[in-house]
Amino acid sequence: MSRTGGLLRWCVPDLAFATACVTLFYCLFLFQGYQKLFRDSDAGWHIRSGEAILTTGNLPRTDPYSFTRGGQPWFAWEWLADVAAGGIHRTFGLKGVAVFYAAAISAGVWLWFRLHWALGGNFLVACAMAPLLLSTCNIHWLARPHVLGWIFLLLAIFPRKPHLLVVAIVTALWANVHASFFFAPLVALLFALEDRWYLKAAAVAALAPLLNPYGPQLYVHVFRYLTDTELLSRIGEFQSFDFHSAGAAQIIATVILGVVGGTLALTQKRLHHFALAILVAAMALRSARALPLAALLLLPIANAAITRWLRNPGTDGTFSGFFS
């Protein structure tokens, strides 16, 4: 009987996997990912950096690309993603790189649906939110390492508590793939509002990324980069999104749902979800780069909060208790 049940589970269509496959097709062909994933020039130097590392066996320590800063100290802070892209480019060309990043985007969609189920979200609400996810995230669908960072971020807010050794391995890997690794200890600290175990996870997540070729200098470099207002003011993706642009309605809906979900989470005494919603929503309003994070992280939280309220309206500190 158990074997039959296992076989049936394999035969029943899985929404998360089906949507990931649809996303892969959409990204490569309807979105024309084989071209649009490379619409940002950074994709080129990530590939070249990876090829250079593979050729020399060494990480670059000085700037090999800039005319004005040639020879100045330089950090290949996403060297592992660069090596992957460089190796794929050598073997399969740009089409291979496009497939690699499109597959990463699809894997993120699969994890996004799984996060809905893990948090107790509703099936139909998740389906309704899927177009918002795709519309909001595709503004940053690029052949760049931040797409891989999305996967790590989704893993970071899953409600299951992994072994601390797993936390260490994942965050160390994250630090060598994308600079967003600093979210790991930050999210753990927010989740410590709900469970003190996350204080241990935060400590591990803060220390494990030291296992990178640059050691603590990577932390210093990332901090200086993110606090350099003069530099960030010249980078378009770090500016506020133009909410008057064509197609912005779904992005606006994503941000609103994220705030609503966070508010509901507060009334349901889920302070960690409320804190995360406020943080990410503020980041999304300030920087277009953070808008995909609102879709990836806050929509599942909103689904879970809405589902809890629909099951028990007016209880557990929700609407009626909140306004009474």
C-alpha positions as a printed Julia matrix, in Angstrom:
324×3 Matrix{Float64}:
   0.0    0.0     0.0
   2.82   2.35    0.86
   4.51   1.56   -2.45
   1.29   2.31   -4.29
   0.92   5.57   -2.4
   4.49   6.54   -3.26
   3.89   5.76   -6.93
   0.69   7.8    -6.95
   2.5   10.77   -5.46
   4.98  10.61   -8.33
   2.11  10.46  -10.86
   0.14  13.38   -9.41
   1.18  16.63  -11.12
   3.23  18.86   -8.83
   2.27  22.53   -9.16
   5.68  23.81   -8.07
   7.55  21.64  -10.58
   5.06  22.33  -13.38
   5.3   26.08  -12.81
   9.1   25.87  -12.74
   9.04  24.14  -16.14
   6.65  26.77  -17.51
   8.94  29.48  -16.12
  11.95  27.91  -17.84
  10.11  27.87  -21.18
   8.79  31.38  -20.68
  12.2   32.76  -19.68
  14.07  31.23  -22.61
  11.55  31.74  -25.4
   8.68  34.14  -24.65
  10.89  36.43  -22.57
  13.68  35.82  -25.13
  16.1   35.01  -22.34
  18.82  33.99  -24.79
  19.08  37.73  -25.51
  17.5   39.63  -22.62
  19.41  37.8   -19.91
  22.49  39.55  -21.34
  20.99  43.04  -21.63
  23.18  44.13  -18.7
  26.9   44.53  -19.42
  27.91  42.99  -16.08
  27.07  39.54  -17.43
  30.06  39.82  -19.75
  32.7   40.55  -17.14
  31.31  37.85  -14.84
  31.91  35.32  -17.63
  35.35  36.69  -18.46
  36.32  36.75  -14.8
  35.35  33.1   -14.46
  37.33  32.15  -17.57
  40.37  34.03  -16.26
  40.19  32.19  -12.93
  39.93  28.85  -14.75
  42.9   29.75  -16.96
  45.26  31.07  -14.29
  44.05  29.08  -11.29
  44.15  32.32   -9.27
  41.62  34.92   -8.19
  42.19  38.46   -9.48
  43.41  40.81   -6.76
  43.58  44.0    -8.84
  41.07  45.56  -11.22
  41.62  44.0   -14.68
  38.85  45.89  -16.48
  38.52  49.56  -15.49
  40.46  52.2   -17.37
  40.42  54.68  -14.49
  41.12  52.16  -11.7
  43.41  49.71  -13.44
  45.69  47.97  -10.95
  43.66  49.09   -7.93
  42.54  46.48   -5.35
  39.61  44.45   -6.67
  37.39  41.75   -5.21
  35.97  38.9    -7.24
  33.31  38.59   -4.54
  31.17  36.24   -6.62
  34.04  34.13   -7.91
  32.28  30.76   -7.62
  29.33  31.89   -9.74
  31.81  33.44  -12.19
  33.71  30.16  -12.49
  30.45  28.3   -13.18
  29.44  30.8   -15.87
  32.94  30.86  -17.37
  33.16  27.08  -17.52
  29.7   26.77  -19.1
  30.57  29.48  -21.62
  33.74  27.65  -22.64
  31.81  24.45  -23.28
  28.4   25.58  -24.51
  28.74  29.26  -25.36
  26.27  32.0   -24.41
  23.3   29.69  -25.01
  24.59  27.44  -22.25
  24.94  30.39  -19.87
  21.38  31.47  -20.71
  20.06  27.98  -19.95
  22.05  27.88  -16.69
  20.59  31.11  -15.36
  17.11  30.37  -16.7
  17.26  27.05  -14.83
  18.32  28.93  -11.67
  15.33  31.27  -12.07
  13.07  28.24  -12.5
  14.56  26.6    -9.41
  13.75  29.77   -7.5
  10.12  29.57   -8.64
   9.97  25.94   -7.51
  11.33  26.89   -4.08
   8.93  29.85   -3.92
   5.91  27.55   -4.27
   7.39  25.13   -1.74
   7.77  28.02    0.67
   4.04  28.75    0.35
   3.24  25.19    1.41
   5.84  25.19    4.19
   4.35  28.36    5.7
   0.79  27.01    5.43
  -0.34  29.1     2.47
  -3.38  28.45    0.3
  -3.04  26.68   -3.05
  -5.32  29.06   -4.97
  -3.8   32.16   -3.4
  -0.32  30.93   -4.41
  -1.54  30.46   -7.99
  -3.02  33.96   -8.01
   0.26  35.4    -6.74
   2.4   33.62   -9.34
   1.88  36.29  -12.08
   2.91  38.96   -9.56
   6.1   37.01   -8.84
   7.04  36.69  -12.51
   6.16  40.31  -13.36
   8.16  41.69  -10.44
  11.19  39.43  -10.72
  11.7   39.62  -14.48
  12.9   43.23  -14.22
  16.08  41.67  -12.83
  16.17  38.45  -14.82
  19.81  38.69  -15.85
  22.7   36.28  -16.35
  24.28  37.45  -13.12
  25.01  35.83   -9.73
  22.21  37.66   -7.87
  19.79  35.16   -9.44
  21.6   32.42   -7.51
  21.42  34.62   -4.41
  17.61  34.48   -4.67
  17.75  30.73   -4.13
  19.8   31.12   -0.96
  17.39  33.8     0.31
  14.4   31.52   -0.16
  16.17  28.75    1.7
  16.96  31.17    4.54
  13.31  31.79    5.45
  12.04  28.2     5.31
  10.47  27.44    8.71
  12.37  24.19    9.25
  15.4   24.46   11.53
  18.41  22.77    9.9
  21.46  21.47   11.74
  23.91  24.26   12.49
  26.53  22.47   10.37
  24.18  22.76    7.41
  23.73  26.46    8.18
  27.52  26.88    8.16
  28.01  25.02    4.85
  25.2   26.85    3.07
  26.19  30.32    4.24
  29.87  29.72    3.42
  28.85  28.63   -0.07
  26.55  31.63   -0.34
  29.4   34.03    0.51
  31.42  32.68   -2.42
  28.49  32.84   -4.85
  26.91  36.23   -4.14
  27.43  39.18   -1.83
  23.87  38.97   -0.45
  25.18  36.45    2.14
  24.8   39.15    4.82
  21.04  38.48    4.7
  21.6   35.09    6.38
  22.53  36.36    9.87
  20.09  39.27    9.49
  17.14  36.97    8.76
  18.2   34.66   11.6
  18.21  37.6    14.03
  14.71  38.59   12.94
  13.52  35.01   13.36
  15.05  34.98   16.85
  12.06  37.15   17.81
  10.05  33.92   17.5
  12.6   31.28   18.57
  15.87  31.86   20.43
  17.49  28.96   18.56
  17.98  31.37   15.68
  20.48  33.33   17.78
  22.82  30.36   17.38
  22.02  30.21   13.67
  22.75  33.94   13.36
  26.16  33.5    14.98
  27.04  30.6    12.68
  25.72  32.47    9.62
  27.85  35.49   10.52
  31.07  33.51   10.99
  30.86  30.82    8.3
  31.19  33.28    5.37
  34.71  34.03    6.62
  35.59  30.91    4.64
  36.16  32.89    1.46
  39.4   33.76   -0.35
  39.39  37.29    1.05
  38.52  36.47    4.66
  37.14  39.39    6.73
  38.14  41.84    3.99
  35.11  40.66    2.05
  32.85  41.89    4.85
  34.59  45.26    4.84
  34.36  45.54    1.06
  30.63  44.7     0.95
  29.91  47.18    3.77
  31.83  49.97    2.05
  30.11  49.23   -1.26
  26.6   49.31    0.2
  27.26  52.49    2.18
  28.94  54.4    -0.67
  26.04  56.71   -1.48
  27.98  58.54   -4.21
  28.65  55.28   -6.03
  25.14  53.85   -5.58
  23.58  57.11   -6.8
  25.18  56.42  -10.2
  23.87  52.85  -10.5
  20.37  52.7   -11.95
  19.27  49.47  -10.31
  19.9   50.93   -6.86
  17.55  53.86   -7.53
  13.85  53.86   -6.7
  11.64  52.14   -9.24
   9.48  54.32  -11.51
   6.01  53.26  -10.4
   4.52  55.33  -13.25
   6.14  53.14  -15.91
   4.19  50.74  -18.1
   3.38  47.43  -16.41
   4.05  48.79  -12.92
   0.56  47.88  -11.6
   1.52  44.31  -10.74
   4.71  45.45   -9.04
   2.68  47.93   -6.96
   0.28  45.11   -6.06
   3.23  42.98   -4.95
   4.52  45.66   -2.57
   1.02  46.33   -1.19
   0.41  42.62   -0.58
   3.77  42.37    1.15
   2.83  45.2     3.54
  -0.65  43.75    4.12
   0.82  40.32    4.8
   3.31  41.78    7.25
   0.55  43.68    9.05
  -1.58  40.55    9.32
   1.44  38.66   10.62
   1.82  41.27   13.36
  -1.82  40.85   14.43
  -1.19  37.09   14.52
   1.83  37.6    16.78
   4.35  36.5    14.16
   6.8   39.28   14.84
   9.59  37.75   12.73
   7.43  37.84    9.59
   6.28  41.38   10.37
   9.86  42.58   10.85
  11.0   40.92    7.63
   8.05  42.44    5.72
   8.82  45.96    6.96
  12.52  45.61    6.16
  12.05  44.22    2.64
   9.19  46.6     1.79
  11.34  49.59    2.81
  14.21  48.26    0.7
  11.89  47.72   -2.28
  10.6   51.3    -2.13
  14.13  52.64   -1.91
  15.79  50.45   -4.55
  14.48  48.66   -7.64
  17.08  45.98   -6.98
  15.08  44.88   -3.91
  11.69  44.6    -5.66
  12.22  40.9    -6.57
  12.91  40.24   -2.88
   9.46  41.59   -2.04
   7.92  39.1    -4.46
  10.1   36.17   -3.44
   9.97  36.59    0.34
   6.85  38.58    1.18
   4.22  37.01   -1.06
   4.53  33.57    0.64
   4.36  35.3     4.04
   1.28  37.22    2.89
  -0.35  34.02    1.63
   0.22  32.29    4.96
  -1.12  35.26    6.94
  -4.19  35.65    4.7
  -4.89  31.91    4.88
  -4.75  31.94    8.68
  -7.14  34.88    8.79
  -9.59  33.27    6.34
  -9.68  30.14    8.5
 -10.19  32.06   11.75
 -11.45  35.59   10.99
 -11.54  37.81   14.03
  -9.49  35.41   16.21
  -5.86  35.14   17.27
  -5.53  38.92   17.34
  -6.53  39.46   13.72
  -8.75  42.21   12.31
 -11.56  42.47   14.87
  -9.17  42.22   17.81
  -6.7   44.58   16.16
  -9.23  47.38   15.7
 -11.23  46.82   18.89
